[in-house]
JSON list of C-alpha atoms and ligand atoms in Angstrom, two decimals:
[
{"chain": "A", "resi": 1, "resn": "MET", "atom": "CA", "xyz": [-0.02, -0.05, -0.08]},
{"chain": "A", "resi": 2, "resn": "SER", "atom": "CA", "xyz": [1.08, 3.40, -0.67]},
{"chain": "A", "resi": 3, "resn": "TRP", "atom": "CA", "xyz": [0.64, 6.75, 1.29]},
{"chain": "A", "resi": 4, "resn": "LYS", "atom": "CA", "xyz": [-1.09, 9.85, 0.40]},
{"chain": "A", "resi": 5, "resn": "LEU", "atom": "CA", "xyz": [0.67, 13.00, 1.65]},
{"chain": "A", "resi": 6, "resn": "VAL", "atom": "CA", "xyz": [-1.52, 16.06, 2.58]},
{"chain": "A", "resi": 7, "resn": "ARG", "atom": "CA", "xyz": [0.98, 19.11, 2.96]},
{"chain": "A", "resi": 8, "resn": "HIS", "atom": "CA", "xyz": [0.69, 22.13, 4.87]},
{"chain": "A", "resi": 9, "resn": "LYS", "atom": "CA", "xyz": [2.98, 24.86, 5.34]},
{"chain": "A", "resi": 10, "resn": "ALA", "atom": "CA", "xyz": [1.90, 25.75, 8.98]},
{"chain": "A", "resi": 11, "resn": "VAL", "atom": "CA", "xyz": [-0.33, 24.07, 11.31]},
{"chain": "A", "resi": 12, "resn": "ASP", "atom": "CA", "xyz": [-0.98, 23.83, 15.00]},
{"chain": "A", "resi": 13, "resn": "SER", "atom": "CA", "xyz": [-0.23, 20.24, 15.33]},
{"chain": "A", "resi": 14, "resn": "THR", "atom": "CA", "xyz": [-0.21, 17.62, 12.48]},
{"chain": "A", "resi": 15, "resn": "ASN", "atom": "CA", "xyz": [-1.55, 15.23, 15.21]},
{"chain": "A", "resi": 16, "resn": "ASP", "atom": "CA", "xyz": [-4.72, 17.32, 15.51]},
{"chain": "A", "resi": 17, "resn": "GLU", "atom": "CA", "xyz": [-4.99, 17.55, 11.52]},
{"chain": "A", "resi": 18, "resn": "ALA", "atom": "CA", "xyz": [-4.80, 14.09, 11.36]},
{"chain": "A", "resi": 19, "resn": "LYS", "atom": "CA", "xyz": [-7.69, 13.42, 13.95]},
{"chain": "A", "resi": 20, "resn": "ALA", "atom": "CA", "xyz": [-9.55, 16.13, 12.00]},
{"chain": "A", "resi": 21, "resn": "LEU", "atom": "CA", "xyz": [-9.32, 14.28, 9.00]},
{"chain": "A", "resi": 22, "resn": "ILE", "atom": "CA", "xyz": [-10.05, 10.85, 10.37]},
{"chain": "A", "resi": 23, "resn": "ALA", "atom": "CA", "xyz": [-13.40, 12.39, 11.46]},
{"chain": "A", "resi": 24, "resn": "GLU", "atom": "CA", "xyz": [-13.89, 13.34, 7.41]},
{"chain": "A", "resi": 25, "resn": "GLY", "atom": "CA", "xyz": [-13.06, 9.94, 6.75]},
{"chain": "A", "resi": 26, "resn": "ALA", "atom": "CA", "xyz": [-9.79, 9.81, 5.60]},
{"chain": "A", "resi": 27, "resn": "PRO", "atom": "CA", "xyz": [-8.20, 6.44, 4.59]},
{"chain": "A", "resi": 28, "resn": "PRO", "atom": "CA", "xyz": [-5.13, 4.60, 6.33]},
{"chain": "A", "resi": 29, "resn": "TRP", "atom": "CA", "xyz": [-1.92, 5.59, 5.23]},
{"chain": "A", "resi": 30, "resn": "THR", "atom": "CA", "xyz": [-3.04, 9.56, 5.12]},
{"chain": "A", "resi": 31, "resn": "VAL", "atom": "CA", "xyz": [0.05, 11.18, 6.11]},
{"chain": "A", "resi": 32, "resn": "ILE", "atom": "CA", "xyz": [-0.13, 14.84, 7.26]},
{"chain": "A", "resi": 33, "resn": "VAL", "atom": "CA", "xyz": [3.20, 16.92, 6.81]},
{"chain": "A", "resi": 34, "resn": "ALA", "atom": "CA", "xyz": [3.89, 20.41, 8.10]},
{"chain": "A", "resi": 35, "resn": "GLU", "atom": "CA", "xyz": [6.80, 22.90, 7.21]},
{"chain": "A", "resi": 36, "resn": "LYS", "atom": "CA", "xyz": [6.35, 24.00, 10.83]},
{"chain": "A", "resi": 37, "resn": "GLN", "atom": "CA", "xyz": [4.02, 23.84, 13.54]},
{"chain": "A", "resi": 38, "resn": "VAL", "atom": "CA", "xyz": [2.66, 26.64, 15.77]},
{"chain": "A", "resi": 39, "resn": "ALA", "atom": "CA", "xyz": [1.44, 24.26, 18.64]},
{"chain": "A", "resi": 40, "resn": "GLY", "atom": "CA", "xyz": [3.40, 21.09, 18.25]},
{"chain": "A", "resi": 41, "resn": "LYS", "atom": "CA", "xyz": [2.56, 18.48, 21.01]},
{"chain": "A", "resi": 42, "resn": "GLY", "atom": "CA", "xyz": [5.19, 16.24, 22.81]},
{"chain": "A", "resi": 43, "resn": "ARG", "atom": "CA", "xyz": [4.02, 13.48, 25.20]},
{"chain": "A", "resi": 44, "resn": "HIS", "atom": "CA", "xyz": [2.55, 14.21, 28.62]},
{"chain": "A", "resi": 45, "resn": "GLY", "atom": "CA", "xyz": [1.21, 17.79, 27.62]},
{"chain": "A", "resi": 46, "resn": "ARG", "atom": "CA", "xyz": [4.61, 19.04, 26.84]},
{"chain": "A", "resi": 47, "resn": "SER", "atom": "CA", "xyz": [5.20, 21.17, 23.81]},
{"chain": "A", "resi": 48, "resn": "TRP", "atom": "CA", "xyz": [7.30, 20.11, 20.79]},
{"chain": "A", "resi": 49, "resn": "ALA", "atom": "CA", "xyz": [9.37, 23.10, 19.33]},
{"chain": "A", "resi": 50, "resn": "SER", "atom": "CA", "xyz": [8.76, 23.00, 15.43]},
{"chain": "A", "resi": 51, "resn": "PRO", "atom": "CA", "xyz": [10.59, 25.47, 13.54]},
{"chain": "A", "resi": 52, "resn": "ARG", "atom": "CA", "xyz": [10.95, 25.49, 9.87]},
{"chain": "A", "resi": 53, "resn": "GLY", "atom": "CA", "xyz": [13.45, 22.82, 8.64]},
{"chain": "A", "resi": 54, "resn": "GLY", "atom": "CA", "xyz": [12.18, 20.20, 11.07]},
{"chain": "A", "resi": 55, "resn": "LEU", "atom": "CA", "xyz": [10.31, 17.13, 9.93]},
{"chain": "A", "resi": 56, "resn": "TYR", "atom": "CA", "xyz": [6.74, 16.94, 11.08]},
{"chain": "A", "resi": 57, "resn": "LEU", "atom": "CA", "xyz": [4.39, 14.25, 10.13]},
{"chain": "A", "resi": 58, "resn": "SER", "atom": "CA", "xyz": [1.37, 12.32, 11.69]},
{"chain": "A", "resi": 59, "resn": "VAL", "atom": "CA", "xyz": [0.23, 8.88, 9.60]},
{"chain": "A", "resi": 60, "resn": "ILE", "atom": "CA", "xyz": [-3.34, 7.85, 9.92]},
{"chain": "A", "resi": 61, "resn": "LEU", "atom": "CA", "xyz": [-3.77, 3.92, 10.63]},
{"chain": "A", "resi": 62, "resn": "PRO", "atom": "CA", "xyz": [-6.46, 1.73, 11.88]},
{"chain": "A", "resi": 63, "resn": "GLN", "atom": "CA", "xyz": [-5.22, 0.35, 15.33]},
{"chain": "A", "resi": 64, "resn": "GLU", "atom": "CA", "xyz": [-6.60, -1.66, 18.29]},
{"chain": "A", "resi": 65, "resn": "MET", "atom": "CA", "xyz": [-5.75, 0.70, 21.35]},
{"chain": "A", "resi": 66, "resn": "ASP", "atom": "CA", "xyz": [-3.67, -2.22, 23.10]},
{"chain": "A", "resi": 67, "resn": "ARG", "atom": "CA", "xyz": [-1.30, -2.19, 20.20]},
{"chain": "A", "resi": 68, "resn": "LEU", "atom": "CA", "xyz": [-0.43, 1.45, 20.24]},
{"chain": "A", "resi": 69, "resn": "PRO", "atom": "CA", "xyz": [3.00, 0.85, 22.17]},
{"chain": "A", "resi": 70, "resn": "LEU", "atom": "CA", "xyz": [4.09, -1.49, 19.74]},
{"chain": "A", "resi": 71, "resn": "LEU", "atom": "CA", "xyz": [3.27, 1.11, 16.92]},
{"chain": "A", "resi": 72, "resn": "SER", "atom": "CA", "xyz": [5.32, 3.57, 18.57]},
{"chain": "A", "resi": 73, "resn": "MET", "atom": "CA", "xyz": [8.35, 1.03, 18.92]},
{"chain": "A", "resi": 74, "resn": "ALA", "atom": "CA", "xyz": [7.77, 0.46, 15.19]},
{"chain": "A", "resi": 75, "resn": "ALA", "atom": "CA", "xyz": [7.66, 4.19, 14.26]},
{"chain": "A", "resi": 76, "resn": "SER", "atom": "CA", "xyz": [10.97, 4.62, 16.68]},
{"chain": "A", "resi": 77, "resn": "LEU", "atom": "CA", "xyz": [12.77, 1.79, 14.59]},
{"chain": "A", "resi": 78, "resn": "ALA", "atom": "CA", "xyz": [11.81, 3.34, 11.52]},
{"chain": "A", "resi": 79, "resn": "VAL", "atom": "CA", "xyz": [13.06, 6.84, 12.35]},
{"chain": "A", "resi": 80, "resn": "ALA", "atom": "CA", "xyz": [16.47, 5.04, 13.33]},
{"chain": "A", "resi": 81, "resn": "GLU", "atom": "CA", "xyz": [16.63, 2.95, 10.14]},
{"chain": "A", "resi": 82, "resn": "ALA", "atom": "CA", "xyz": [15.86, 6.21, 7.90]},
{"chain": "A", "resi": 83, "resn": "LEU", "atom": "CA", "xyz": [18.82, 7.93, 9.97]},
{"chain": "A", "resi": 84, "resn": "ASP", "atom": "CA", "xyz": [20.99, 4.69, 9.34]},
{"chain": "A", "resi": 85, "resn": "ALA", "atom": "CA", "xyz": [21.77, 6.09, 5.81]},
{"chain": "A", "resi": 86, "resn": "TRP", "atom": "CA", "xyz": [24.11, 8.65, 7.29]},
{"chain": "A", "resi": 87, "resn": "GLY", "atom": "CA", "xyz": [26.11, 6.31, 9.43]},
{"chain": "A", "resi": 88, "resn": "LEU", "atom": "CA", "xyz": [25.36, 8.13, 12.32]},
{"chain": "A", "resi": 89, "resn": "PRO", "atom": "CA", "xyz": [25.36, 6.51, 15.99]},
{"chain": "A", "resi": 90, "resn": "VAL", "atom": "CA", "xyz": [21.49, 6.09, 16.16]},
{"chain": "A", "resi": 91, "resn": "ALA", "atom": "CA", "xyz": [19.90, 4.67, 19.05]},
{"chain": "A", "resi": 92, "resn": "VAL", "atom": "CA", "xyz": [16.14, 4.65, 20.44]},
{"chain": "A", "resi": 93, "resn": "LYS", "atom": "CA", "xyz": [15.17, 5.49, 24.03]},
{"chain": "A", "resi": 94, "resn": "TRP", "atom": "CA", "xyz": [12.12, 4.01, 25.81]},
{"chain": "A", "resi": 95, "resn": "PRO", "atom": "CA", "xyz": [9.37, 4.85, 25.29]},
{"chain": "A", "resi": 96, "resn": "ASN", "atom": "CA", "xyz": [9.47, 7.28, 22.35]},
{"chain": "A", "resi": 97, "resn": "ASP", "atom": "CA", "xyz": [12.88, 8.88, 21.85]},
{"chain": "A", "resi": 98, "resn": "VAL", "atom": "CA", "xyz": [15.34, 8.57, 19.03]},
{"chain": "A", "resi": 99, "resn": "GLN", "atom": "CA", "xyz": [18.87, 9.75, 19.53]},
{"chain": "A", "resi": 100, "resn": "VAL", "atom": "CA", "xyz": [22.11, 10.37, 18.02]},
{"chain": "A", "resi": 101, "resn": "GLY", "atom": "CA", "xyz": [25.32, 10.08, 20.03]},
{"chain": "A", "resi": 102, "resn": "GLY", "atom": "CA", "xyz": [23.13, 10.37, 23.33]},
{"chain": "A", "resi": 103, "resn": "ALA", "atom": "CA", "xyz": [21.26, 13.45, 22.27]},
{"chain": "A", "resi": 104, "resn": "LYS", "atom": "CA", "xyz": [17.55, 13.49, 21.48]},
{"chain": "A", "resi": 105, "resn": "VAL", "atom": "CA", "xyz": [16.74, 14.09, 17.67]},
{"chain": "A", "resi": 106, "resn": "ALA", "atom": "CA", "xyz": [13.41, 12.82, 17.31]},
{"chain": "A", "resi": 107, "resn": "GLY", "atom": "CA", "xyz": [10.10, 12.08, 19.24]},
{"chain": "A", "resi": 108, "resn": "ILE", "atom": "CA", "xyz": [6.98, 10.16, 18.75]},
{"chain": "A", "resi": 109, "resn": "LEU", "atom": "CA", "xyz": [3.49, 10.56, 19.91]},
{"chain": "A", "resi": 110, "resn": "VAL", "atom": "CA", "xyz": [0.96, 7.91, 19.17]},
{"chain": "A", "resi": 111, "resn": "GLU", "atom": "CA", "xyz": [-2.63, 9.04, 19.91]},
{"chain": "A", "resi": 112, "resn": "GLY", "atom": "CA", "xyz": [-5.64, 6.68, 19.97]},
{"chain": "A", "resi": 113, "resn": "LEU", "atom": "CA", "xyz": [-8.99, 7.66, 18.62]},
{"chain": "A", "resi": 114, "resn": "VAL", "atom": "CA", "xyz": [-12.21, 5.66, 19.14]},
{"chain": "A", "resi": 115, "resn": "ARG", "atom": "CA", "xyz": [-14.86, 6.21, 16.11]},
{"chain": "A", "resi": 116, "resn": "PRO", "atom": "CA", "xyz": [-18.13, 4.52, 15.43]},
{"chain": "A", "resi": 117, "resn": "GLU", "atom": "CA", "xyz": [-16.32, 2.79, 12.51]},
{"chain": "A", "resi": 118, "resn": "GLY", "atom": "CA", "xyz": [-13.55, 1.44, 14.76]},
{"chain": "A", "resi": 119, "resn": "TYR", "atom": "CA", "xyz": [-10.16, 2.45, 16.47]},
{"chain": "A", "resi": 120, "resn": "TRP", "atom": "CA", "xyz": [-7.61, 4.57, 15.09]},
{"chain": "A", "resi": 121, "resn": "ALA", "atom": "CA", "xyz": [-3.90, 5.76, 15.54]},
{"chain": "A", "resi": 122, "resn": "VAL", "atom": "CA", "xyz": [-2.27, 8.82, 14.95]},
{"chain": "A", "resi": 123, "resn": "VAL", "atom": "CA", "xyz": [1.46, 8.41, 14.76]},
{"chain": "A", "resi": 124, "resn": "GLY", "atom": "CA", "xyz": [3.07, 11.75, 15.25]},
{"chain": "A", "resi": 125, "resn": "ILE", "atom": "CA", "xyz": [6.76, 11.97, 14.39]},
{"chain": "A", "resi": 126, "resn": "GLY", "atom": "CA", "xyz": [8.75, 14.92, 14.90]},
{"chain": "A", "resi": 127, "resn": "ILE", "atom": "CA", "xyz": [12.51, 15.08, 13.71]},
{"chain": "A", "resi": 128, "resn": "ASN", "atom": "CA", "xyz": [14.94, 17.88, 14.51]},
{"chain": "A", "resi": 129, "resn": "SER", "atom": "CA", "xyz": [16.49, 17.63, 10.72]},
{"chain": "A", "resi": 130, "resn": "ASP", "atom": "CA", "xyz": [17.54, 20.70, 9.09]},
{"chain": "A", "resi": 131, "resn": "VAL", "atom": "CA", "xyz": [17.29, 22.98, 11.81]},
{"chain": "A", "resi": 132, "resn": "ALA", "atom": "CA", "xyz": [20.17, 25.00, 13.58]},
{"chain": "A", "resi": 133, "resn": "LYS", "atom": "CA", "xyz": [20.65, 23.35, 17.20]},
{"chain": "A", "resi": 134, "resn": "GLU", "atom": "CA", "xyz": [20.49, 26.84, 18.65]},
{"chain": "A", "resi": 135, "resn": "ARG", "atom": "CA", "xyz": [16.75, 27.22, 17.17]},
{"chain": "A", "resi": 136, "resn": "LEU", "atom": "CA", "xyz": [15.90, 24.32, 19.82]},
{"chain": "A", "resi": 137, "resn": "PRO", "atom": "CA", "xyz": [15.05, 25.34, 23.59]},
{"chain": "A", "resi": 138, "resn": "ARG", "atom": "CA", "xyz": [17.63, 24.16, 25.67]},
{"chain": "A", "resi": 139, "resn": "ARG", "atom": "CA", "xyz": [16.91, 21.35, 28.20]},
{"chain": "A", "resi": 140, "resn": "MET", "atom": "CA", "xyz": [18.74, 20.85, 31.53]},
{"chain": "A", "resi": 141, "resn": "ASP", "atom": "CA", "xyz": [17.25, 17.34, 32.02]},
{"chain": "A", "resi": 142, "resn": "SER", "atom": "CA", "xyz": [18.24, 15.81, 28.40]},
{"chain": "A", "resi": 143, "resn": "PRO", "atom": "CA", "xyz": [20.52, 16.98, 25.77]},
{"chain": "A", "resi": 144, "resn": "VAL", "atom": "CA", "xyz": [18.79, 17.66, 22.12]},
{"chain": "A", "resi": 145, "resn": "THR", "atom": "CA", "xyz": [20.37, 17.76, 18.86]},
{"chain": "A", "resi": 146, "resn": "THR", "atom": "CA", "xyz": [19.51, 18.25, 15.37]},
{"chain": "A", "resi": 147, "resn": "LEU", "atom": "CA", "xyz": [20.57, 16.16, 11.91]},
{"chain": "A", "resi": 148, "resn": "ARG", "atom": "CA", "xyz": [22.00, 19.47, 10.52]},
{"chain": "A", "resi": 149, "resn": "HIS", "atom": "CA", "xyz": [24.27, 19.84, 13.47]},
{"chain": "A", "resi": 150, "resn": "GLU", "atom": "CA", "xyz": [25.33, 16.11, 13.82]},
{"chain": "A", "resi": 151, "resn": "LEU", "atom": "CA", "xyz": [26.18, 16.19, 9.73]},
{"chain": "A", "resi": 152, "resn": "GLY", "atom": "CA", "xyz": [27.53, 19.58, 9.36]},
{"chain": "A", "resi": 153, "resn": "LYS", "atom": "CA", "xyz": [25.48, 20.32, 6.46]},
{"chain": "A", "resi": 154, "resn": "ALA", "atom": "CA", "xyz": [21.82, 20.87, 5.16]},
{"chain": "A", "resi": 155, "resn": "VAL", "atom": "CA", "xyz": [19.42, 17.99, 5.33]},
{"chain": "A", "resi": 156, "resn": "ASP", "atom": "CA", "xyz": [17.32, 16.74, 2.45]},
{"chain": "A", "resi": 157, "resn": "ASN", "atom": "CA", "xyz": [13.83, 16.67, 4.27]},
{"chain": "A", "resi": 158, "resn": "GLU", "atom": "CA", "xyz": [12.02, 14.97, 1.12]},
{"chain": "A", "resi": 159, "resn": "GLY", "atom": "CA", "xyz": [14.49, 12.20, 0.75]},
{"chain": "A", "resi": 160, "resn": "LEU", "atom": "CA", "xyz": [14.34, 11.51, 4.64]},
{"chain": "A", "resi": 161, "resn": "LEU", "atom": "CA", "xyz": [10.69, 11.56, 4.57]},
{"chain": "A", "resi": 162, "resn": "SER", "atom": "CA", "xyz": [10.39, 8.87, 1.89]},
{"chain": "A", "resi": 163, "resn": "ARG", "atom": "CA", "xyz": [12.95, 6.64, 3.44]},
{"chain": "A", "resi": 164, "resn": "LEU", "atom": "CA", "xyz": [10.96, 7.09, 6.81]},
{"chain": "A", "resi": 165, "resn": "LEU", "atom": "CA", "xyz": [7.64, 6.20, 5.47]},
{"chain": "A", "resi": 166, "resn": "ALA", "atom": "CA", "xyz": [9.19, 3.32, 3.52]},
{"chain": "A", "resi": 167, "resn": "ALA", "atom": "CA", "xyz": [10.86, 1.89, 6.61]},
{"chain": "A", "resi": 168, "resn": "PHE", "atom": "CA", "xyz": [7.63, 2.63, 9.00]},
{"chain": "A", "resi": 169, "resn": "GLN", "atom": "CA", "xyz": [5.41, 0.82, 6.29]},
{"chain": "A", "resi": 170, "resn": "ALA", "atom": "CA", "xyz": [7.90, -2.31, 6.20]},
{"chain": "A", "resi": 171, "resn": "ASN", "atom": "CA", "xyz": [7.42, -2.35, 10.07]},
{"chain": "A", "resi": 172, "resn": "VAL", "atom": "CA", "xyz": [3.90, -2.04, 10.29]},
{"chain": "A", "resi": 173, "resn": "ASP", "atom": "CA", "xyz": [3.29, -4.51, 7.39]},
{"chain": "A", "resi": 174, "resn": "VAL", "atom": "CA", "xyz": [4.96, -7.00, 10.13]},
{"chain": "A", "resi": 175, "resn": "LEU", "atom": "CA", "xyz": [3.46, -5.51, 13.31]},
{"chain": "A", "resi": 176, "resn": "GLU", "atom": "CA", "xyz": [1.47, -9.10, 13.68]},
{"chain": "A", "resi": 177, "resn": "ASN", "atom": "CA", "xyz": [4.92, -10.40, 14.47]},
{"chain": "A", "resi": 178, "resn": "ALA", "atom": "CA", "xyz": [5.18, -8.54, 17.58]},
{"chain": "A", "resi": 179, "resn": "SER", "atom": "CA", "xyz": [8.12, -10.34, 19.07]},
{"chain": "A", "resi": 180, "resn": "ALA", "atom": "CA", "xyz": [10.32, -9.14, 16.01]},
{"chain": "A", "resi": 181, "resn": "ILE", "atom": "CA", "xyz": [9.41, -5.54, 16.29]},
{"chain": "A", "resi": 182, "resn": "ALA", "atom": "CA", "xyz": [10.12, -6.01, 19.96]},
{"chain": "A", "resi": 183, "resn": "GLN", "atom": "CA", "xyz": [13.46, -7.74, 19.49]},
{"chain": "A", "resi": 184, "resn": "ALA", "atom": "CA", "xyz": [14.83, -5.13, 17.14]},
{"chain": "A", "resi": 185, "resn": "TYR", "atom": "CA", "xyz": [13.80, -2.61, 19.40]},
{"chain": "A", "resi": 186, "resn": "ARG", "atom": "CA", "xyz": [15.73, -3.79, 22.48]},
{"chain": "A", "resi": 187, "resn": "GLY", "atom": "CA", "xyz": [18.61, -4.32, 20.11]},
{"chain": "A", "resi": 188, "resn": "ARG", "atom": "CA", "xyz": [18.80, -0.41, 19.49]},
{"chain": "A", "resi": 189, "resn": "CYS", "atom": "CA", "xyz": [17.51, 0.45, 23.00]},
{"chain": "A", "resi": 190, "resn": "VAL", "atom": "CA", "xyz": [20.06, 2.47, 24.90]},
{"chain": "A", "resi": 191, "resn": "THR", "atom": "CA", "xyz": [17.86, 2.26, 28.13]},
{"chain": "A", "resi": 192, "resn": "LEU", "atom": "CA", "xyz": [18.20, -1.77, 28.54]},
{"chain": "A", "resi": 193, "resn": "GLY", "atom": "CA", "xyz": [20.94, -2.60, 30.92]},
{"chain": "A", "resi": 194, "resn": "THR", "atom": "CA", "xyz": [21.34, 0.68, 32.61]},
{"chain": "A", "resi": 195, "resn": "ASP", "atom": "CA", "xyz": [20.47, 2.00, 36.05]},
{"chain": "A", "resi": 196, "resn": "VAL", "atom": "CA", "xyz": [17.35, 4.25, 35.68]},
{"chain": "A", "resi": 197, "resn": "VAL", "atom": "CA", "xyz": [15.22, 6.54, 37.52]},
{"chain": "A", "resi": 198, "resn": "VAL", "atom": "CA", "xyz": [11.62, 6.48, 35.85]},
{"chain": "A", "resi": 199, "resn": "GLU", "atom": "CA", "xyz": [9.12, 9.20, 36.63]},
{"chain": "A", "resi": 200, "resn": "THR", "atom": "CA", "xyz": [5.57, 7.52, 36.32]},
{"chain": "A", "resi": 201, "resn": "GLY", "atom": "CA", "xyz": [2.26, 9.02, 36.86]},
{"chain": "A", "resi": 202, "resn": "LYS", "atom": "CA", "xyz": [2.20, 7.06, 40.15]},
{"chain": "A", "resi": 203, "resn": "GLY", "atom": "CA", "xyz": [5.79, 8.15, 41.51]},
{"chain": "A", "resi": 204, "resn": "THR", "atom": "CA", "xyz": [9.34, 7.38, 40.53]},
{"chain": "A", "resi": 205, "resn": "ILE", "atom": "CA", "xyz": [10.77, 4.02, 40.21]},
{"chain": "A", "resi": 206, "resn": "GLN", "atom": "CA", "xyz": [14.49, 3.43, 40.39]},
{"chain": "A", "resi": 207, "resn": "GLY", "atom": "CA", "xyz": [16.56, 0.27, 39.52]},
{"chain": "A", "resi": 208, "resn": "LYS", "atom": "CA", "xyz": [17.83, -1.47, 36.46]},
{"chain": "A", "resi": 209, "resn": "ALA", "atom": "CA", "xyz": [16.04, -1.68, 33.21]},
{"chain": "A", "resi": 210, "resn": "VAL", "atom": "CA", "xyz": [15.96, -5.35, 32.31]},
{"chain": "A", "resi": 211, "resn": "THR", "atom": "CA", "xyz": [13.70, -5.71, 29.21]},
{"chain": "A", "resi": 212, "resn": "ILE", "atom": "CA", "xyz": [11.18, -4.26, 27.18]},
{"chain": "A", "resi": 213, "resn": "ARG", "atom": "CA", "xyz": [7.95, -6.71, 26.50]},
{"chain": "A", "resi": 214, "resn": "GLU", "atom": "CA", "xyz": [5.99, -6.91, 23.31]},
{"chain": "A", "resi": 215, "resn": "SER", "atom": "CA", "xyz": [3.31, -4.98, 24.90]},
{"chain": "A", "resi": 216, "resn": "GLY", "atom": "CA", "xyz": [5.78, -2.08, 25.04]},
{"chain": "A", "resi": 217, "resn": "THR", "atom": "CA", "xyz": [6.22, -2.04, 28.82]},
{"chain": "A", "resi": 218, "resn": "LEU", "atom": "CA", "xyz": [9.58, -1.30, 30.41]},
{"chain": "A", "resi": 219, "resn": "VAL", "atom": "CA", "xyz": [10.53, -4.23, 33.24]},
{"chain": "A", "resi": 220, "resn": "VAL", "atom": "CA", "xyz": [12.80, -2.65, 36.06]},
{"chain": "A", "resi": 221, "resn": "ARG", "atom": "CA", "xyz": [14.50, -4.43, 38.56]},
{"chain": "A", "resi": 222, "resn": "VAL", "atom": "CA", "xyz": [14.26, -2.53, 41.78]},
{"chain": "A", "resi": 223, "resn": "PRO", "atom": "CA", "xyz": [16.86, -2.82, 44.87]},
{"chain": "A", "resi": 224, "resn": "THR", "atom": "CA", "xyz": [14.32, -5.60, 46.77]},
{"chain": "A", "resi": 225, "resn": "GLY", "atom": "CA", "xyz": [14.96, -7.88, 43.58]},
{"chain": "A", "resi": 226, "resn": "ASP", "atom": "CA", "xyz": [11.15, -7.28, 42.41]},
{"chain": "A", "resi": 227, "resn": "GLU", "atom": "CA", "xyz": [10.52, -6.67, 38.74]},
{"chain": "A", "resi": 228, "resn": "VAL", "atom": "CA", "xyz": [8.04, -3.89, 38.17]},
{"chain": "A", "resi": 229, "resn": "GLU", "atom": "CA", "xyz": [6.54, -3.33, 34.83]},
{"chain": "A", "resi": 230, "resn": "ILE", "atom": "CA", "xyz": [6.04, 0.44, 33.52]},
{"chain": "A", "resi": 231, "resn": "ALA", "atom": "CA", "xyz": [3.65, 1.07, 30.79]},
{"chain": "A", "resi": 232, "resn": "ASP", "atom": "CA", "xyz": [4.61, 4.92, 30.37]},
{"chain": "A", "resi": 233, "resn": "GLY", "atom": "CA", "xyz": [7.16, 7.16, 32.27]},
{"chain": "A", "resi": 234, "resn": "THR", "atom": "CA", "xyz": [9.79, 9.43, 31.47]},
{"chain": "A", "resi": 235, "resn": "VAL", "atom": "CA", "xyz": [13.46, 7.85, 31.93]},
{"chain": "A", "resi": 236, "resn": "ARG", "atom": "CA", "xyz": [15.92, 10.17, 33.53]},
{"chain": "A", "resi": 237, "resn": "GLY", "atom": "CA", "xyz": [18.90, 8.04, 33.59]},
{"chain": "A", "resi": 238, "resn": "PRO", "atom": "CA", "xyz": [21.41, 7.05, 36.13]},
{"chain": "A", "resi": 239, "resn": "PRO", "atom": "CA", "xyz": [20.87, 8.99, 39.32]},
{"chain": "B", "resi": 1, "resn": "BTN", "atom": "C1", "xyz": [8.05, 13.64, 22.35]},
{"chain": "B", "resi": 1, "resn": "BTN", "atom": "O1", "xyz": [9.14, 13.51, 22.33]},
{"chain": "B", "resi": 1, "resn": "BTN", "atom": "O2", "xyz": [7.32, 14.14, 23.60]},
{"chain": "B", "resi": 1, "resn": "BTN", "atom": "C2", "xyz": [6.94, 13.46, 21.19]},
{"chain": "B", "resi": 1, "resn": "BTN", "atom": "C3", "xyz": [7.10, 14.35, 20.12]},
{"chain": "B", "resi": 1, "resn": "BTN", "atom": "C4", "xyz": [6.27, 14.43, 19.00]},
{"chain": "B", "resi": 1, "resn": "BTN", "atom": "C5", "xyz": [6.39, 15.48, 18.04]},
{"chain": "B", "resi": 1, "resn": "BTN", "atom": "C6", "xyz": [5.70, 15.29, 16.97]},
{"chain": "B", "resi": 1, "resn": "BTN", "atom": "S1", "xyz": [5.62, 16.34, 15.64]},
{"chain": "B", "resi": 1, "resn": "BTN", "atom": "C7", "xyz": [4.57, 15.89, 14.46]},
{"chain": "B", "resi": 1, "resn": "BTN", "atom": "C8", "xyz": [3.44, 15.36, 15.47]},
{"chain": "B", "resi": 1, "resn": "BTN", "atom": "N1", "xyz": [2.50, 16.58, 15.88]},
{"chain": "B", "resi": 1, "resn": "BTN", "atom": "C9", "xyz": [2.49, 16.95, 16.85]},
{"chain": "B", "resi": 1, "resn": "BTN", "atom": "O3", "xyz": [2.02, 17.86, 17.58]},
{"chain": "B", "resi": 1, "resn": "BTN", "atom": "N2", "xyz": [3.41, 16.17, 17.58]},
{"chain": "B", "resi": 1, "resn": "BTN", "atom": "C10", "xyz": [3.89, 15.18, 17.07]}
]
């Protein structure tokens, strides 16, 4: 199946555009792309800086709600695979970051939508691509970077978009094989095997990150030896 691009110069958020298009009956693999967002959304109500030059897109797909974390893993992997073309040190960080050299270069925001005709997913992907690093807000807690900064040259967003969508489509084609997606994700994940502090909605969990399950949960071994499964949170790294 091929995708259909809906292009915008500027929107509030491509995820919100996608939700509006679902309500209007847009088919699967409709992809909303914007040159900039004026109200880009990150996870947990955070904002996503979206200056011109970055790549901001949202993919519309039918999907059961319990598969959304798997879809997020498939999207993170697709971003990493698309960036491999440059030979950069690319890794994923649970649950939704893509890093180059330990700094965040992309984020994924998957949102679910329940409609009378069924369940939908909006897979939002933001990549700090052809952007000067100075244009991004500095974050004390986690370093950020851009492809332009890492490569030291301009980035062809159109080529990146095509590679990304081809990689994402290939991953979604095999989504039924959840163990293969999870295995590939684990193989590129910087979080595993490290001592982590995870901020969750129910408090902070500290321990060693031991695995990521097919359901998308992170398993942390806490000092008592118990293993705690975390569905969502922010990993702050070693204390
Ligand atoms: C995060 O790291 O917190 C997730 C960031 C997701 C950003 C993308 S940009 C395209 C899509 N539209 C949005 O408003 N957000 C996502």
